[in-house]
PDB file of C-alpha atoms in Angstrom:
ATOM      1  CA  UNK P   1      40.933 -33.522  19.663  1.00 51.00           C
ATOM      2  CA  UNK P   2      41.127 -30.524  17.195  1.00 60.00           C
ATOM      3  CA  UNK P   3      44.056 -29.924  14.738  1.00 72.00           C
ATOM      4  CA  UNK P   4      45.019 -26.673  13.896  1.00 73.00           C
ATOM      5  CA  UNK P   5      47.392 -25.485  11.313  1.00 81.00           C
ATOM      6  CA  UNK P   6      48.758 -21.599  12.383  1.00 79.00           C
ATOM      7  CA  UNK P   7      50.906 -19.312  10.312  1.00 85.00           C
ATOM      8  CA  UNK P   8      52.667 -16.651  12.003  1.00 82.00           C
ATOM      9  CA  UNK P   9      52.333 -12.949  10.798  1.00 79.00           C
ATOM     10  CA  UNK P  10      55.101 -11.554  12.693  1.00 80.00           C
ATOM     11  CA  UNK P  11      58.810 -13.014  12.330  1.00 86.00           C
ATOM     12  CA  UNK P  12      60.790 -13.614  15.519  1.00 90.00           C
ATOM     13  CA  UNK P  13      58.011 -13.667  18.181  1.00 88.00           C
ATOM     14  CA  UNK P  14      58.962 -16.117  20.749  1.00 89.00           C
ATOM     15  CA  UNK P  15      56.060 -19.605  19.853  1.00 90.00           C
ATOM     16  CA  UNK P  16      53.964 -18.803  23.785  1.00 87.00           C
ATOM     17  CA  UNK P  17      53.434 -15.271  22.596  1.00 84.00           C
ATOM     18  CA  UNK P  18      52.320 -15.778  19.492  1.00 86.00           C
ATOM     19  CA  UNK P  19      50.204 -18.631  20.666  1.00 84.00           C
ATOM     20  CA  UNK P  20      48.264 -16.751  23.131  1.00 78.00           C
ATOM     21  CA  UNK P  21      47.734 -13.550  20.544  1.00 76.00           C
ATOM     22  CA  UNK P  22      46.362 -15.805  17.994  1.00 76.00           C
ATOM     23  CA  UNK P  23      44.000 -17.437  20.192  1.00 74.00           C
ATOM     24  CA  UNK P  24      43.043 -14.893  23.197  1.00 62.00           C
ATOM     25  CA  UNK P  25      41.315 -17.633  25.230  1.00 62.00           C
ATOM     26  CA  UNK P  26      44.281 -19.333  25.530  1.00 69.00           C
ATOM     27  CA  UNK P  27      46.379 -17.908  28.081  1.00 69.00           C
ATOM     28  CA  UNK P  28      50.226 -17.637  28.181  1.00 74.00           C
ATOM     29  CA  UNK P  29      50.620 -20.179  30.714  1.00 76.00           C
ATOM     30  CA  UNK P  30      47.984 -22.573  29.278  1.00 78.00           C
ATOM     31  CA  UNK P  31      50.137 -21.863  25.646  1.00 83.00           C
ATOM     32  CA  UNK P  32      53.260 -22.532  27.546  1.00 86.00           C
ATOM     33  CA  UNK P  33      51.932 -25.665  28.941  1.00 84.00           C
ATOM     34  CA  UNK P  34      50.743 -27.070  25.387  1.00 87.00           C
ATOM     35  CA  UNK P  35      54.572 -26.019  24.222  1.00 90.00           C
ATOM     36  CA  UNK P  36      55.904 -28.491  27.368  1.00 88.00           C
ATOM     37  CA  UNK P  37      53.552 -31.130  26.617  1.00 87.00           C
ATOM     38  CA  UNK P  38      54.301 -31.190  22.866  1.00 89.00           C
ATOM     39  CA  UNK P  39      51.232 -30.264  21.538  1.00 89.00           C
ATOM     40  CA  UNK P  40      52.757 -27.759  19.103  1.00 91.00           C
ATOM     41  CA  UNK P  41      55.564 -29.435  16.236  1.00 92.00           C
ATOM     42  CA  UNK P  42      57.050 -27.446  13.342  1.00 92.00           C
ATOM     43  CA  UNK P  43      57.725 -30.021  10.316  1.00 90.00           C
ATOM     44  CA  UNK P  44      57.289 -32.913  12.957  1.00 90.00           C
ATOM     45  CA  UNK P  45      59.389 -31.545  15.280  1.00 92.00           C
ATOM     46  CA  UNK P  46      58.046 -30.354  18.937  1.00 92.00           C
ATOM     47  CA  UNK P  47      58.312 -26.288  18.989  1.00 91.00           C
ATOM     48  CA  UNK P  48      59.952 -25.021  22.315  1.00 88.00           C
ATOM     49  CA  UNK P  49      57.671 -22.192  23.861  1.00 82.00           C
ATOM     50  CA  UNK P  50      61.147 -19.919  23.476  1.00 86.00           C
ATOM     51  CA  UNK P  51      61.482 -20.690  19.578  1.00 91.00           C
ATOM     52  CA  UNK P  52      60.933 -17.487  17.690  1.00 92.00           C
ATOM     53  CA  UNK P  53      58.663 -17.529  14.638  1.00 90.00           C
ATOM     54  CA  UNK P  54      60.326 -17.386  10.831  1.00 90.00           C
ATOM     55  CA  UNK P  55      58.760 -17.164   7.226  1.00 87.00           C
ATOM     56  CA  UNK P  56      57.356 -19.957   5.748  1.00 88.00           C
ATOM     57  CA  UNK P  57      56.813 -21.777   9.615  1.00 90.00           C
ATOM     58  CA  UNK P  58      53.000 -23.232   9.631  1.00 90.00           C
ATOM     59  CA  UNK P  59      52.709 -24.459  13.464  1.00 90.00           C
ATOM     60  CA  UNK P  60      50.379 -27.578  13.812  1.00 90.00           C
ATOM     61  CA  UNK P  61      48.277 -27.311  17.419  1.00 87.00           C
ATOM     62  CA  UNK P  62      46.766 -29.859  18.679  1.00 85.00           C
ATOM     63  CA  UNK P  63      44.172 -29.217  21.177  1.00 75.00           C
ATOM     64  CA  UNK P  64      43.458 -31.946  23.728  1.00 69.00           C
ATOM     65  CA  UNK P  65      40.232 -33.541  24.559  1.00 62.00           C
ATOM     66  CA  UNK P  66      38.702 -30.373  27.445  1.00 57.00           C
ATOM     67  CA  UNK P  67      38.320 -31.349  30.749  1.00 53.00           C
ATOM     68  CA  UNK P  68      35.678 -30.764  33.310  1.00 51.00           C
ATOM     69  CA  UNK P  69      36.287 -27.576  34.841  1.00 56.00           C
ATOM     70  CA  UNK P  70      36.029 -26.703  38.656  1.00 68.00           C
ATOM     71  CA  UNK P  71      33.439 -24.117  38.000  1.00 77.00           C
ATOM     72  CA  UNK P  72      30.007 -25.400  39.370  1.00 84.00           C
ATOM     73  CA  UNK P  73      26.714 -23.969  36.982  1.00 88.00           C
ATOM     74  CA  UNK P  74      24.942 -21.374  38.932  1.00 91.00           C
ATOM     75  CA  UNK P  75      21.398 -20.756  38.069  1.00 94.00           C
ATOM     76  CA  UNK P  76      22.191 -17.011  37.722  1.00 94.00           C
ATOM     77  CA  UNK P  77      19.521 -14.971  35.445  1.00 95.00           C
ATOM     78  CA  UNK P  78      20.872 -13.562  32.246  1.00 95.00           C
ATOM     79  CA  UNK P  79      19.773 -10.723  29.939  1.00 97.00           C
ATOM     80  CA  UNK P  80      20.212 -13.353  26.057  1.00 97.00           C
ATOM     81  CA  UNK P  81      20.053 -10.310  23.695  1.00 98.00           C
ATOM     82  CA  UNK P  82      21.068 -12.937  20.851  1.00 97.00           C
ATOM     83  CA  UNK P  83      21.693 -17.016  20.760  1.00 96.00           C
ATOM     84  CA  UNK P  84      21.732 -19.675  18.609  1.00 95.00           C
ATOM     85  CA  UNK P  85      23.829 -22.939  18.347  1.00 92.00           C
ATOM     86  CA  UNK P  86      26.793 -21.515  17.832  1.00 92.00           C
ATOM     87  CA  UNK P  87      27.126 -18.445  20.065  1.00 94.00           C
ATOM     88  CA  UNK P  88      25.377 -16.536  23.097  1.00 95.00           C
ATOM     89  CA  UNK P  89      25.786 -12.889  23.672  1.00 97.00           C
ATOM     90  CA  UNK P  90      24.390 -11.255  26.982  1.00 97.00           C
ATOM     91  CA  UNK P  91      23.917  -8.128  27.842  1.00 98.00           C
ATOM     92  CA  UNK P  92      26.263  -7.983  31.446  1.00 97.00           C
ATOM     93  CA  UNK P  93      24.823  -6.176  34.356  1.00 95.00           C
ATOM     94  CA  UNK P  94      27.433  -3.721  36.605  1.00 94.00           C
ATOM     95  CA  UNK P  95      28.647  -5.579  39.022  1.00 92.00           C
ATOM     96  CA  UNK P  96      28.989  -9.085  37.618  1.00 93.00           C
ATOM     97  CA  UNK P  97      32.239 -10.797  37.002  1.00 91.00           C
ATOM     98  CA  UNK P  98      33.256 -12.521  33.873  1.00 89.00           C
ATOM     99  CA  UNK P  99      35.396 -15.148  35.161  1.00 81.00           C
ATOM    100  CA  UNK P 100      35.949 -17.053  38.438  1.00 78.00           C
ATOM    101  CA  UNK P 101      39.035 -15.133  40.327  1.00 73.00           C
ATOM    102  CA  UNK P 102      40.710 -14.507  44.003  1.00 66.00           C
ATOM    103  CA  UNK P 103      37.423 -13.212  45.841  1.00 73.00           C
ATOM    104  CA  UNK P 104      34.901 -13.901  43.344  1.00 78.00           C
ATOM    105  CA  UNK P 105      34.894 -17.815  43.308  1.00 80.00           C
ATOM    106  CA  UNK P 106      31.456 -17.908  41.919  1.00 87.00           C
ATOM    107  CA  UNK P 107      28.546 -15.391  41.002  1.00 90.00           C
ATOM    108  CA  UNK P 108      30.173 -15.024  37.576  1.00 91.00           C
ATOM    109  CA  UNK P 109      29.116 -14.707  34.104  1.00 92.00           C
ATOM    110  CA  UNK P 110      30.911 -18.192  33.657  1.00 89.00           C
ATOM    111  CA  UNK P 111      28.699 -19.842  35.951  1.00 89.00           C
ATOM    112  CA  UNK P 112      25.620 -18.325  34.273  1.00 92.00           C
ATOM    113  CA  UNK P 113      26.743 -19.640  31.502  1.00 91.00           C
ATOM    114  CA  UNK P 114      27.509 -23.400  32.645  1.00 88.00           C
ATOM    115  CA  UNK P 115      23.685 -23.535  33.623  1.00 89.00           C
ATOM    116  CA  UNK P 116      22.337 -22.054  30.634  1.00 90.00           C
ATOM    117  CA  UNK P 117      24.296 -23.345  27.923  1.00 86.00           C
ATOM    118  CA  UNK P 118      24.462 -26.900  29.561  1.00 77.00           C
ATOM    119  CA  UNK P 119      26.681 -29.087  27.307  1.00 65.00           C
ATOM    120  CA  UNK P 120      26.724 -26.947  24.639  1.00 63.00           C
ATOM    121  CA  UNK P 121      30.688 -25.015  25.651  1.00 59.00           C
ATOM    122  CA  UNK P 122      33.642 -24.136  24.046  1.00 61.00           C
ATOM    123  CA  UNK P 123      36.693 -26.030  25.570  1.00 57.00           C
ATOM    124  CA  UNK P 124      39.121 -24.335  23.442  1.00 50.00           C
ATOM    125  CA  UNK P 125      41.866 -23.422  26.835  1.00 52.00           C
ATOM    126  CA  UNK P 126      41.459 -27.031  27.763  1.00 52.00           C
ATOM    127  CA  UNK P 127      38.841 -26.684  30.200  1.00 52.00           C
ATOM    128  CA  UNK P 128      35.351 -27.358  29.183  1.00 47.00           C
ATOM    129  CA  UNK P 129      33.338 -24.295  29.783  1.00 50.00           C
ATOM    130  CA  UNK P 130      31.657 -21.255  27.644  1.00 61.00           C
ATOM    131  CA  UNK P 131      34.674 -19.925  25.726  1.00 76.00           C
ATOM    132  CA  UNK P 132      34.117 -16.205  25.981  1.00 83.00           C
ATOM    133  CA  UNK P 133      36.257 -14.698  23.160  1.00 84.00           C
ATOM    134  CA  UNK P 134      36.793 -11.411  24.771  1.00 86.00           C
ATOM    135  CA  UNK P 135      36.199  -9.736  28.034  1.00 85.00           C
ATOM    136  CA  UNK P 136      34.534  -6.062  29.996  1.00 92.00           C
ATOM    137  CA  UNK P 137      35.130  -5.276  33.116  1.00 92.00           C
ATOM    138  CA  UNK P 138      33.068  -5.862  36.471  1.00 92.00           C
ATOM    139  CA  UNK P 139      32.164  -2.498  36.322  1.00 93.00           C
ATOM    140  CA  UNK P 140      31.216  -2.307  32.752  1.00 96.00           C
ATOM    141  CA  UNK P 141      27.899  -2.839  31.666  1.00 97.00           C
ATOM    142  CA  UNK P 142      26.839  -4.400  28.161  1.00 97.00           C
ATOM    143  CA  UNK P 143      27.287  -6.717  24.652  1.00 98.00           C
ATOM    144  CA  UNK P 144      30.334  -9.534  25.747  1.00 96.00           C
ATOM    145  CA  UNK P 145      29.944 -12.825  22.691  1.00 95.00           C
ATOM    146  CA  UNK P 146      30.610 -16.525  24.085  1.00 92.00           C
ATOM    147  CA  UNK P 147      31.140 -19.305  22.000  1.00 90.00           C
ATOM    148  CA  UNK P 148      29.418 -22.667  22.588  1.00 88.00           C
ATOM    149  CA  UNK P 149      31.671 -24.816  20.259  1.00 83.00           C
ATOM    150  CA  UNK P 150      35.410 -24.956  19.312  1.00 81.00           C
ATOM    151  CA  UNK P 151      34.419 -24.141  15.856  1.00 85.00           C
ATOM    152  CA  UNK P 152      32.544 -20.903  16.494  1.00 89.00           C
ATOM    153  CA  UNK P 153      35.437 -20.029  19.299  1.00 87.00           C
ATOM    154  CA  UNK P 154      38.192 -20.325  16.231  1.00 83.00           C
ATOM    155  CA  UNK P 155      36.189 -18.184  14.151  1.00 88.00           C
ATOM    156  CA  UNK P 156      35.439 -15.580  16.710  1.00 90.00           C
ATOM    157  CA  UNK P 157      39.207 -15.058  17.754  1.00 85.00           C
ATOM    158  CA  UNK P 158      40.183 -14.209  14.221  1.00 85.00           C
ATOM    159  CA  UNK P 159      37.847 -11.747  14.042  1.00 90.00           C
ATOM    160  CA  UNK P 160      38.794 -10.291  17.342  1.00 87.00           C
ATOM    161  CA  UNK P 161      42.796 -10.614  15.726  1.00 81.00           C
ATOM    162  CA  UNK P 162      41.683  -8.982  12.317  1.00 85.00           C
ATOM    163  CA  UNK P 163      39.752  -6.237  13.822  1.00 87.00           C
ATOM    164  CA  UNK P 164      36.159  -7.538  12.161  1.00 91.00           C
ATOM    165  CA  UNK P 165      34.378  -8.140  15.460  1.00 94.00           C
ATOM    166  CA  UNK P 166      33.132  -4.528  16.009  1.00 95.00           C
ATOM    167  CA  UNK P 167      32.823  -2.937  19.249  1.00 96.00           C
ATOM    168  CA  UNK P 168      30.497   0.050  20.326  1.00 98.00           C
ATOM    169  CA  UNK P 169      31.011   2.027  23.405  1.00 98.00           C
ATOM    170  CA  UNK P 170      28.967   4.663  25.303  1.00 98.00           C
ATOM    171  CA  UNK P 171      30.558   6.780  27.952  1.00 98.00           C
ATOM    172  CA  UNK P 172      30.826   9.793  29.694  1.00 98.00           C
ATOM    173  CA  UNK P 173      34.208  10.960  30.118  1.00 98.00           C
ATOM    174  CA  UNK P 174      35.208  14.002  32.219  1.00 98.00           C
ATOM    175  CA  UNK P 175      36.112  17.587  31.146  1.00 97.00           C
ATOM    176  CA  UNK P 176      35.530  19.142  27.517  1.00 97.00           C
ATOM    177  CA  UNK P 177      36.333  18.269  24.191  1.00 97.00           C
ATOM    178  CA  UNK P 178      37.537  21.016  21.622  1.00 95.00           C
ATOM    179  CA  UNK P 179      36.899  18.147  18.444  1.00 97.00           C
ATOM    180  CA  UNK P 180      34.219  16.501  17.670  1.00 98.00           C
ATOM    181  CA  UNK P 181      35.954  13.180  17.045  1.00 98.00           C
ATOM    182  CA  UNK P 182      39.686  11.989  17.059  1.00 98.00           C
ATOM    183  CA  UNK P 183      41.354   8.681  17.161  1.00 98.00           C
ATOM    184  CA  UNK P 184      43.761   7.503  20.703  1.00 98.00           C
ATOM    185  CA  UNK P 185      46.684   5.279  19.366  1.00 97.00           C
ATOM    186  CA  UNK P 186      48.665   4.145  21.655  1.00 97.00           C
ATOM    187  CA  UNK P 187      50.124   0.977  22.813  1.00 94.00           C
ATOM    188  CA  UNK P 188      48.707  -0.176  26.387  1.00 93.00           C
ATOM    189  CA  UNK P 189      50.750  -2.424  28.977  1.00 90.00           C
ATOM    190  CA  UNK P 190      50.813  -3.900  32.483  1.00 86.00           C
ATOM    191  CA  UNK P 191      51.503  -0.644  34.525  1.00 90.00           C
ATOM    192  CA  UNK P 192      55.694  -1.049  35.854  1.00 85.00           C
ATOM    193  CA  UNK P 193      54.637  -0.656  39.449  1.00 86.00           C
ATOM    194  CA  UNK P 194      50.996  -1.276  40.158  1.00 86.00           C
ATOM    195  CA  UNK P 195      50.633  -4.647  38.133  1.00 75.00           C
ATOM    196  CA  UNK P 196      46.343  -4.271  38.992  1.00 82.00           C
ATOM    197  CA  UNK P 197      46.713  -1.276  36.408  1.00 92.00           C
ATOM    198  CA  UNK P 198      47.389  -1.241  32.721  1.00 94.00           C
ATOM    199  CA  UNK P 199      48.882   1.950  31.291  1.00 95.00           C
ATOM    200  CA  UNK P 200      50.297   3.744  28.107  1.00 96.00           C
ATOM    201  CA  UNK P 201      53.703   1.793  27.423  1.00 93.00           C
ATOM    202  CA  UNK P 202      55.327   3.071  24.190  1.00 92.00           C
ATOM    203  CA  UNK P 203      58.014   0.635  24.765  1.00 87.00           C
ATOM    204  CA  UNK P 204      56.768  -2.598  25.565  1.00 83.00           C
ATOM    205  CA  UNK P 205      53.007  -2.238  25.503  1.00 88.00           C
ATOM    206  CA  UNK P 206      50.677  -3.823  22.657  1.00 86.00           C
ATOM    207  CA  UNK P 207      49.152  -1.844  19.924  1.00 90.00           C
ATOM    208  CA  UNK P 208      46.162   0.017  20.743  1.00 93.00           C
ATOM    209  CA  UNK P 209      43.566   2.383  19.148  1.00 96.00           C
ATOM    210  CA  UNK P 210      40.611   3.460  20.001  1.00 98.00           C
ATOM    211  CA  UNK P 211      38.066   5.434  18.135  1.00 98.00           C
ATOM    212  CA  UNK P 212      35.547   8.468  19.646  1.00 98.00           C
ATOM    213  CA  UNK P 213      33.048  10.455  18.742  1.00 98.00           C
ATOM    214  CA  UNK P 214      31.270  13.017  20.751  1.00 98.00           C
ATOM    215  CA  UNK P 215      27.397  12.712  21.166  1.00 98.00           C
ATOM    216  CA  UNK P 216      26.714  15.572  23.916  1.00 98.00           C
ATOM    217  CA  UNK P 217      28.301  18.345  25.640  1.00 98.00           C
ATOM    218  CA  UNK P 218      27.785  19.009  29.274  1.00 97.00           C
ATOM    219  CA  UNK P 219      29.395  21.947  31.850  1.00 96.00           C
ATOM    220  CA  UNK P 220      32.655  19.684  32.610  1.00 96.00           C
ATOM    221  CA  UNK P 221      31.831  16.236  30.860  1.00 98.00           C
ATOM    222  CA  UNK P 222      31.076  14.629  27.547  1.00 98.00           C
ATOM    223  CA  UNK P 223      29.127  11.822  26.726  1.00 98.00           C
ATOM    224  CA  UNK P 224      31.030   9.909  23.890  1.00 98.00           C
ATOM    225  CA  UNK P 225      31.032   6.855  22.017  1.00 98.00           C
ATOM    226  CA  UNK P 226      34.115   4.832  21.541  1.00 98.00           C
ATOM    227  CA  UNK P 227      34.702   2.337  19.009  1.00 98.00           C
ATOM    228  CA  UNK P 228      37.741  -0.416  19.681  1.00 95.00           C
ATOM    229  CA  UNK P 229      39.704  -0.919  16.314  1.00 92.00           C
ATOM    230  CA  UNK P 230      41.852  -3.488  19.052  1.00 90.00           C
ATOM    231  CA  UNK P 231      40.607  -4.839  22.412  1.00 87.00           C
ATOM    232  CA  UNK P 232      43.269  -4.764  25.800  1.00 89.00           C
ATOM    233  CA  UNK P 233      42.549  -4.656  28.880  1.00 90.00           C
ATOM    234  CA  UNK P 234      41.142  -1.685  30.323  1.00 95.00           C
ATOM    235  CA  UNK P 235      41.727  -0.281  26.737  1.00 96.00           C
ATOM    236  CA  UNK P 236      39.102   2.605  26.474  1.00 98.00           C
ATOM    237  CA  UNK P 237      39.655   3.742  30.622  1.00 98.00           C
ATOM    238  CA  UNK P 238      43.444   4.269  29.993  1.00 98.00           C
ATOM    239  CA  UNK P 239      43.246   5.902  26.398  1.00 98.00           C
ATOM    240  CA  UNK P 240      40.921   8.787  27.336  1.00 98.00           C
ATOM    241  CA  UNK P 241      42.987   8.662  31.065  1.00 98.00           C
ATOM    242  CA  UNK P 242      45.910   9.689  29.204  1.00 97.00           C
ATOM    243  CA  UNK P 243      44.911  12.317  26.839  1.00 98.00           C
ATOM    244  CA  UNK P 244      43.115  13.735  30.125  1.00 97.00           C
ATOM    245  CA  UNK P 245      39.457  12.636  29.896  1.00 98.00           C
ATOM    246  CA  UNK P 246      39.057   9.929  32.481  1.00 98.00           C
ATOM    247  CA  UNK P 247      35.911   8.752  33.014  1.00 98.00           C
ATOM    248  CA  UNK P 248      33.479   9.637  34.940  1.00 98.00           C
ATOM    249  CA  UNK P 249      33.552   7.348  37.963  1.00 96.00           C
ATOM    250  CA  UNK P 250      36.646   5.691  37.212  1.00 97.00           C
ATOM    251  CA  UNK P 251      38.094   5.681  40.738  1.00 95.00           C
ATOM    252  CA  UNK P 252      41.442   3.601  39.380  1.00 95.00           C
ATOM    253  CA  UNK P 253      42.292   6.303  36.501  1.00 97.00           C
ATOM    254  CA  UNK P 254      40.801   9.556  37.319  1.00 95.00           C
ATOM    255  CA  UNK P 255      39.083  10.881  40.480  1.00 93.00           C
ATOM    256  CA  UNK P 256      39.807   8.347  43.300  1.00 91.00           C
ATOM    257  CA  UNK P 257      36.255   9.666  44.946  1.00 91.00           C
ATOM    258  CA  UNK P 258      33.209   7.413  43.545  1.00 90.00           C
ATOM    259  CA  UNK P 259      30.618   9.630  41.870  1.00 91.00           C
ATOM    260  CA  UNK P 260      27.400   9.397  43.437  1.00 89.00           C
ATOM    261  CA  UNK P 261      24.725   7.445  41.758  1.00 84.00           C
ATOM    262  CA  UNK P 262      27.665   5.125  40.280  1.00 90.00           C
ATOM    263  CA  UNK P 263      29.188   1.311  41.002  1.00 85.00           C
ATOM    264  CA  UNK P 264      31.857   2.446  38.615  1.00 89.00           C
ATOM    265  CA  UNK P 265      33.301   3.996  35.441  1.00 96.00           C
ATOM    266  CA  UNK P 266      30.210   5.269  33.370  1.00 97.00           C
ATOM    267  CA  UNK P 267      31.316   2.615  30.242  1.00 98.00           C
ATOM    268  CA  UNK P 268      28.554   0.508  28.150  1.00 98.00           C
ATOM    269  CA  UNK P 269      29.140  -2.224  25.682  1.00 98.00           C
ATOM    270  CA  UNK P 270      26.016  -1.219  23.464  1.00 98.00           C
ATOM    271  CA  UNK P 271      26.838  -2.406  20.032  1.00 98.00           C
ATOM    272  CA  UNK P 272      28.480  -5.561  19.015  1.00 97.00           C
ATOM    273  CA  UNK P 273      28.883  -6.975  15.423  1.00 97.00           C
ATOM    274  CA  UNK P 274      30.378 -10.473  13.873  1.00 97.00           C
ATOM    275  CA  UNK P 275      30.515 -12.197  11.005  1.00 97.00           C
ATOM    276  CA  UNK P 276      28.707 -15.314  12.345  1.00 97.00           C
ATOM    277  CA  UNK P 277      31.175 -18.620  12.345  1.00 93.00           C
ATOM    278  CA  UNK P 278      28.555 -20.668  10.258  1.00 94.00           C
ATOM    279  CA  UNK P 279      26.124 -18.906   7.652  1.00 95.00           C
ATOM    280  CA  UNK P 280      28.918 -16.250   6.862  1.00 95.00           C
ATOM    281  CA  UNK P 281      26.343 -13.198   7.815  1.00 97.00           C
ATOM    282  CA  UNK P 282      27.034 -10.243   9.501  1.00 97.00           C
ATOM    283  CA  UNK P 283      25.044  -9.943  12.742  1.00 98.00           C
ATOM    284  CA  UNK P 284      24.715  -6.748  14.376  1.00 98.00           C
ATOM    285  CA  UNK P 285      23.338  -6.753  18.403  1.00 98.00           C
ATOM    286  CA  UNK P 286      22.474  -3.544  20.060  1.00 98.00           C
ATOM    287  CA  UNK P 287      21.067  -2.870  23.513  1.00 97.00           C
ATOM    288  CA  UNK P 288      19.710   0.529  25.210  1.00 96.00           C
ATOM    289  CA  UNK P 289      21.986   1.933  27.566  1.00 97.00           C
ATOM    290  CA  UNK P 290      20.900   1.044  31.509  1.00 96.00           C
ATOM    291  CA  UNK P 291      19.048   2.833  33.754  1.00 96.00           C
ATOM    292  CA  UNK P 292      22.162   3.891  35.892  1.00 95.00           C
ATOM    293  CA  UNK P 293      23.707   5.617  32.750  1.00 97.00           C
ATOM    294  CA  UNK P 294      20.142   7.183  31.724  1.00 97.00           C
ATOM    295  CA  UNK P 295      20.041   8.565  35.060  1.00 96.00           C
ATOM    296  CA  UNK P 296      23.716  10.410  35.050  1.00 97.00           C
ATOM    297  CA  UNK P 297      23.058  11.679  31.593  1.00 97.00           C
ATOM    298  CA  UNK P 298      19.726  13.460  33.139  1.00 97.00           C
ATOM    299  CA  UNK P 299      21.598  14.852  35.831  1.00 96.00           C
ATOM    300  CA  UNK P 300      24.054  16.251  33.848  1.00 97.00           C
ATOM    301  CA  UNK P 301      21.405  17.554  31.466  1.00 96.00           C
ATOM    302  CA  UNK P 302      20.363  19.708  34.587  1.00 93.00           C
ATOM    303  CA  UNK P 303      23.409  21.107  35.542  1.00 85.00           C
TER     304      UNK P 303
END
């Protein structure tokens, strides 16, 4: 079992919300459960998943022994751009899942990741399995981190909390832009009537901000690269969606015709950098951009 010993930064945030944010593997629901099963106590005392956070609390967690999960290894190849024994990161293809969902039971970056890593997983939301500290989307190529113990997991969520883990983005967003860099900050929730969609919610949405810079101009797009200062869902799509710029391919926020050439939004991880859980180091991981985004920049090149 691991112990841990959390002090909340933000007074009266209900104990499942504050859970989840600290620790982004663990889910609401898996939080919630914990909260049920008294895994959580405040000065002894078992913390109700409703109780709201105060000064001075320090929550003690304890994390149960994981469990097998139902997730069978799949000897799926992977593209290792850097491993050791504490963490993996891969360079995702388009078109591969991160985790096991409705219609993609298996074929994931999960399973890859049960047959290469072996016994050798994080098991930090209960379940014993790779614990991949943040997420891209099918459709997004690139950099995504795992980590292969509790220990590194830990480390790797406060970095994603305290903005530390950095996060490089290429893209080529639609339409012309009159700066040559600017800043999105806005806060991004569940969008109120299409809950598949995420979307600029100034009222109940989560802080986000994203960073871009242009690196070429084209006749009607712009290839960019976007740095994440935070990391939700769908973060960079819907930020440059809503100041007009979606991008190009993006069939759920801009044009709802696929551009030819292209599985999906033109969007890839290239850069990642972490401060690494054991020796304290920085490491930095890069990889070129894919031949599908090579290809779209040429094309546009000739227009």
């Amino acid at each position: 079992m691991a112990i841990l010993r959390l002090t909340p930064d933000r007074e009266g945030e209900r104990c499942d919300q504050f859970l989840s944010r600290q620790l982004p593997e663990l889910s609401r629901s898996a939080a919630q459960r914990l909260l049920e099963e008294g895994a959580v106590t405040l000065r002894g005392v078992r913390v109700k998943k409703n109780y709201k956070t105060a000064p001075g609390d320090e929550l003690v967690l304890v994390l149960p022994d994981p469990v097998e999960a139902d997730v069978l290894p799949q000897d799926i190849p992977l593209d290792v751009a850097y491993e050791d024994d504490d963490v993996i990161v891969v360079n995702k293809a388009v078109g591969m899942v991160v985790h096991p969902a409705a219609g993609h039971p298996d074929g994931t970056l999960v399973n890859a990741l049960l047959y290469h890593c072996g016994e050798s997983l994080s098991g930090i939301n209960g379940e014993l399995r790779p614990g991949i500290v943040h997420r891209i989307d099918r459709d997004t190529s690139g950099l995504i981190i795992a980590a292969k113990s509790d220990f590194a997991h830990l480390a790797l969520a406060g970095q994603l909390q305290d903005h530390s883990l950095y996060r490089e983005y290429e893209a080529v967003a639609v339409g012309g832009f009159q700066e040559d860099a600017g800043t999105v900050s806005a806060p991004i929730g569940r969008h109120y009537s299409d809950r598949k969609k995420m979307a600029v919610d100034r009222l109940r949405g989560r802080e986000a901000i994203t960073h871009w810079t242009v690196l070429e101009r084209f006749s009607g797009y712009t290839h960019l690269q976007c740095r994440l200062e935070t990391g939700r869902t769908h973060q960079i799509r819907v930020h440059l969606a809503s100041i007009g710029h979606p991008l190009l391919g993006d069939t759920v926020y801009g044009a709802k015709k696929p551009y030819p050439g292209l599985a999906g939004q033109c969007l890839h991880a290239k850069r990642l950098s972490f401060v690494h859980p054991r020796t304290g180091e920085r490491v930095t991981v890069e990889c070129p951009l894919p031949e599908y985004f090579r290809l779209v920049l040429e094309k546009l090149r000739r227009l």
